[in-house]
Amino acid sequence: MTKSELIARLAEMNPHLYQRDVERIVATIFDEITDALARGDRVELRGFGAFSVKHRDARVGRNPRTGDAVPVGEKKVPYFKTGKQLRERLN
Amino acid sequence: MSETTITRADLAEAVYQEVGLSRNESAQLLETVLDEISTALIKDEVVKISSFGSFSVRQKGQRIGRNPKTGDEVPILPRKVLVFRPSQVLKARINT
């Protein structure tokens, strides 16, 4: 399922809404999660999962083709932990 | 770095502010979005949200684990796990 398929599904389930409103609803949800993570906040959606930001220290990486050592700076990576309910429903 | 946790209520409020539906309907739509994503994943579908990331389900085989308290070997049964891969856009946003 892609974002546009998700929007199409929602539009179908909510015929009283304009397509552009459905698009804005979906965009707002993912934008808010992105903004929160960019601020370093956590986003917890019980039953679904939690998004958070993890810190990675600087390290020396290697160019896999040449084997040369390349410095990799410290960075932050988004992390998602599946919620208990969703994890159980998957199995 | 702040310790704030964003919840459903905050996301529903953002939808309410942005789109102008009722608070109740905004919350309902957020729930529908999460349900639709979950349902697709349960059907083993990959969910791709462009400029955010993709969710996919990975099948894990059986392996031997250990009870850390007693040291007893216990089989860990085959299971499905959800993997989130952030998009380049999301990764870039978090590092600027």
Short mmCIF file of C-alpha atoms in Angstrom, two decimals:
data_model
loop_
_atom_site.label_atom_id
_atom_site.label_comp_id
_atom_site.label_asym_id
_atom_site.label_seq_id
_atom_site.Cartn_x
_atom_site.Cartn_y
_atom_site.Cartn_z
CA MET A 1 0.00 0.00 0.00
CA THR A 2 1.35 3.41 -0.93
CA LYS A 3 0.42 6.82 0.45
CA SER A 4 -1.82 7.48 -2.55
CA GLU A 5 -3.57 4.12 -2.10
CA LEU A 6 -4.09 4.95 1.57
CA ILE A 7 -5.63 8.30 0.58
CA ALA A 8 -7.86 6.58 -1.98
CA ARG A 9 -9.05 4.08 0.67
CA LEU A 10 -9.85 6.86 3.14
CA ALA A 11 -11.68 8.87 0.48
CA GLU A 12 -13.74 5.81 -0.37
CA MET A 13 -14.61 5.23 3.30
CA ASN A 14 -15.49 8.91 3.81
CA PRO A 15 -17.50 9.99 0.76
CA HIS A 16 -18.56 13.21 2.53
CA LEU A 17 -14.96 14.51 2.50
CA TYR A 18 -13.21 16.24 -0.36
CA GLN A 19 -10.25 14.35 -1.78
CA ARG A 20 -8.00 17.34 -1.02
CA ASP A 21 -9.06 17.25 2.65
CA VAL A 22 -8.23 13.56 2.84
CA GLU A 23 -4.83 14.35 1.33
CA ARG A 24 -4.29 17.06 3.94
CA ILE A 25 -5.29 14.76 6.79
CA VAL A 26 -2.74 12.15 5.76
CA ALA A 27 -0.05 14.75 5.10
CA THR A 28 -0.68 16.43 8.47
CA ILE A 29 -0.31 13.17 10.37
CA PHE A 30 3.06 12.29 8.83
CA ASP A 31 4.28 15.90 8.94
CA GLU A 32 3.49 16.13 12.65
CA ILE A 33 5.37 12.90 13.36
CA THR A 34 8.33 14.18 11.29
CA ASP A 35 8.33 17.57 13.06
CA ALA A 36 8.21 15.89 16.47
CA LEU A 37 11.17 13.65 15.62
CA ALA A 38 13.08 16.62 14.20
CA ARG A 39 12.63 18.33 17.62
CA GLY A 40 13.91 15.17 19.30
CA ASP A 41 10.47 14.28 20.68
CA ARG A 42 8.98 10.82 20.85
CA VAL A 43 5.68 9.89 19.23
CA GLU A 44 3.77 7.18 21.02
CA LEU A 45 0.71 5.64 19.40
CA ARG A 46 -0.53 2.96 21.78
CA GLY A 47 -1.37 -0.31 20.08
CA PHE A 48 0.42 0.76 16.91
CA GLY A 49 3.95 1.69 17.92
CA ALA A 50 6.31 4.44 18.98
CA PHE A 51 8.66 6.57 16.92
CA SER A 52 11.78 7.92 18.56
CA VAL A 53 15.21 9.25 17.67
CA LYS A 54 18.38 7.35 18.47
CA HIS A 55 21.80 8.87 18.59
CA ARG A 56 24.71 7.27 16.72
CA ASP A 57 28.25 8.22 17.67
CA ALA A 58 30.85 9.14 15.08
CA ARG A 59 32.76 6.12 13.81
CA VAL A 60 35.26 5.12 11.19
CA GLY A 61 33.52 3.44 8.30
CA ARG A 62 34.97 1.82 5.24
CA ASN A 63 34.37 2.24 1.57
CA PRO A 64 33.27 -1.31 0.76
CA ARG A 65 34.67 -1.08 -2.75
CA THR A 66 38.14 0.25 -1.98
CA GLY A 67 38.49 -0.65 1.69
CA ASP A 68 39.52 2.94 2.50
CA ALA A 69 38.72 4.20 5.97
CA VAL A 70 36.21 7.07 5.90
CA PRO A 71 35.11 9.05 8.93
CA VAL A 72 31.37 8.91 9.56
CA GLY A 73 30.11 11.78 11.70
CA GLU A 74 27.72 11.39 14.60
CA LYS A 75 24.09 11.35 13.56
CA LYS A 76 20.55 10.77 14.69
CA VAL A 77 18.40 8.01 13.26
CA PRO A 78 14.64 7.57 13.45
CA TYR A 79 13.56 4.39 15.18
CA PHE A 80 10.20 2.64 15.30
CA LYS A 81 9.21 0.14 17.95
CA THR A 82 6.12 -1.89 17.11
CA GLY A 83 3.30 -1.64 19.63
CA LYS A 84 2.31 -4.69 21.62
CA GLN A 85 -1.12 -5.02 20.07
CA LEU A 86 0.13 -4.76 16.48
CA ARG A 87 2.98 -7.18 17.21
CA GLU A 88 0.46 -9.70 18.50
CA ARG A 89 -1.87 -9.18 15.54
CA LEU A 90 1.00 -9.89 13.12
CA ASN A 91 1.41 -13.38 14.58
CA MET B 1 16.97 17.74 24.03
CA SER B 2 13.35 17.77 25.16
CA GLU B 3 11.60 14.75 26.58
CA THR B 4 8.16 15.52 25.20
CA THR B 5 6.01 12.63 24.06
CA ILE B 6 3.51 13.25 21.28
CA THR B 7 0.37 11.14 21.43
CA ARG B 8 -2.78 10.47 19.42
CA ALA B 9 -4.40 13.52 21.02
CA ASP B 10 -1.66 15.82 19.64
CA LEU B 11 -1.91 14.36 16.15
CA ALA B 12 -5.71 14.58 16.20
CA GLU B 13 -5.45 18.21 17.34
CA ALA B 14 -3.08 18.97 14.44
CA VAL B 15 -5.57 17.44 11.98
CA TYR B 16 -8.36 19.46 13.61
CA GLN B 17 -6.35 22.71 13.30
CA GLU B 18 -5.19 22.00 9.78
CA VAL B 19 -8.31 20.64 8.12
CA GLY B 20 -11.16 22.12 10.11
CA LEU B 21 -13.23 18.98 10.69
CA SER B 22 -14.64 18.43 14.18
CA ARG B 23 -12.25 17.26 16.90
CA ASN B 24 -14.14 14.03 17.10
CA GLU B 25 -13.96 13.33 13.38
CA SER B 26 -10.27 14.31 13.28
CA ALA B 27 -9.53 11.73 15.99
CA GLN B 28 -11.63 9.17 14.13
CA LEU B 29 -9.74 9.72 10.89
CA LEU B 30 -6.36 9.37 12.60
CA GLU B 31 -7.57 6.05 13.98
CA THR B 32 -8.71 4.95 10.52
CA VAL B 33 -5.28 5.79 9.09
CA LEU B 34 -3.54 3.68 11.75
CA ASP B 35 -6.06 0.85 11.25
CA GLU B 36 -5.61 0.81 7.49
CA ILE B 37 -1.83 0.66 7.83
CA SER B 38 -2.09 -2.13 10.43
CA THR B 39 -4.53 -4.13 8.31
CA ALA B 40 -2.26 -3.92 5.25
CA LEU B 41 0.73 -5.06 7.35
CA ILE B 42 -1.23 -7.98 8.80
CA LYS B 43 -1.86 -9.06 5.21
CA ASP B 44 1.94 -8.98 4.73
CA GLU B 45 1.72 -5.95 2.47
CA VAL B 46 4.50 -3.37 2.40
CA VAL B 47 3.25 0.10 3.35
CA LYS B 48 5.17 2.88 1.61
CA ILE B 49 4.61 6.44 2.72
CA SER B 50 6.66 8.61 0.38
CA SER B 51 8.99 11.13 2.08
CA PHE B 52 8.32 9.42 5.43
CA GLY B 53 9.32 5.77 5.22
CA SER B 54 8.15 2.24 4.62
CA PHE B 55 6.84 -0.47 6.91
CA SER B 56 7.31 -4.11 6.01
CA VAL B 57 6.89 -7.46 7.70
CA ARG B 58 9.80 -9.83 8.06
CA GLN B 59 9.45 -13.52 8.84
CA LYS B 60 11.90 -14.74 11.48
CA GLY B 61 12.82 -18.37 11.80
CA GLN B 62 12.94 -20.43 14.97
CA ARG B 63 16.05 -20.08 17.11
CA ILE B 64 17.26 -21.15 20.51
CA GLY B 65 17.06 -18.55 23.22
CA ARG B 66 17.95 -18.73 26.86
CA ASN B 67 16.13 -17.74 29.97
CA PRO B 68 18.59 -15.15 31.29
CA LYS B 69 17.64 -15.86 34.87
CA THR B 70 17.96 -19.65 34.89
CA GLY B 71 20.17 -20.24 31.84
CA ASP B 72 17.68 -22.78 30.50
CA GLU B 73 17.47 -23.13 26.75
CA VAL B 74 14.05 -22.23 25.38
CA PRO B 75 13.03 -22.32 21.73
CA ILE B 76 11.99 -18.96 20.29
CA LEU B 77 9.21 -19.80 17.86
CA PRO B 78 9.12 -18.50 14.28
CA ARG B 79 7.45 -15.09 14.22
CA LYS B 80 6.78 -12.05 12.12
CA VAL B 81 8.32 -8.73 12.98
CA LEU B 82 7.59 -5.27 11.67
CA VAL B 83 10.45 -3.27 10.21
CA PHE B 84 10.33 0.48 9.64
CA ARG B 85 12.75 1.95 7.11
CA PRO B 86 12.89 5.74 7.31
CA SER B 87 13.06 7.62 4.01
CA GLN B 88 16.06 9.76 3.07
CA VAL B 89 13.85 12.82 3.55
CA LEU B 90 12.99 11.84 7.13
CA LYS B 91 16.61 10.99 7.95
CA ALA B 92 17.74 14.35 6.57
CA ARG B 93 15.06 16.26 8.53
CA ILE B 94 16.18 14.69 11.79
CA ASN B 95 19.79 15.69 11.25
CA THR B 96 19.26 19.36 10.43
#
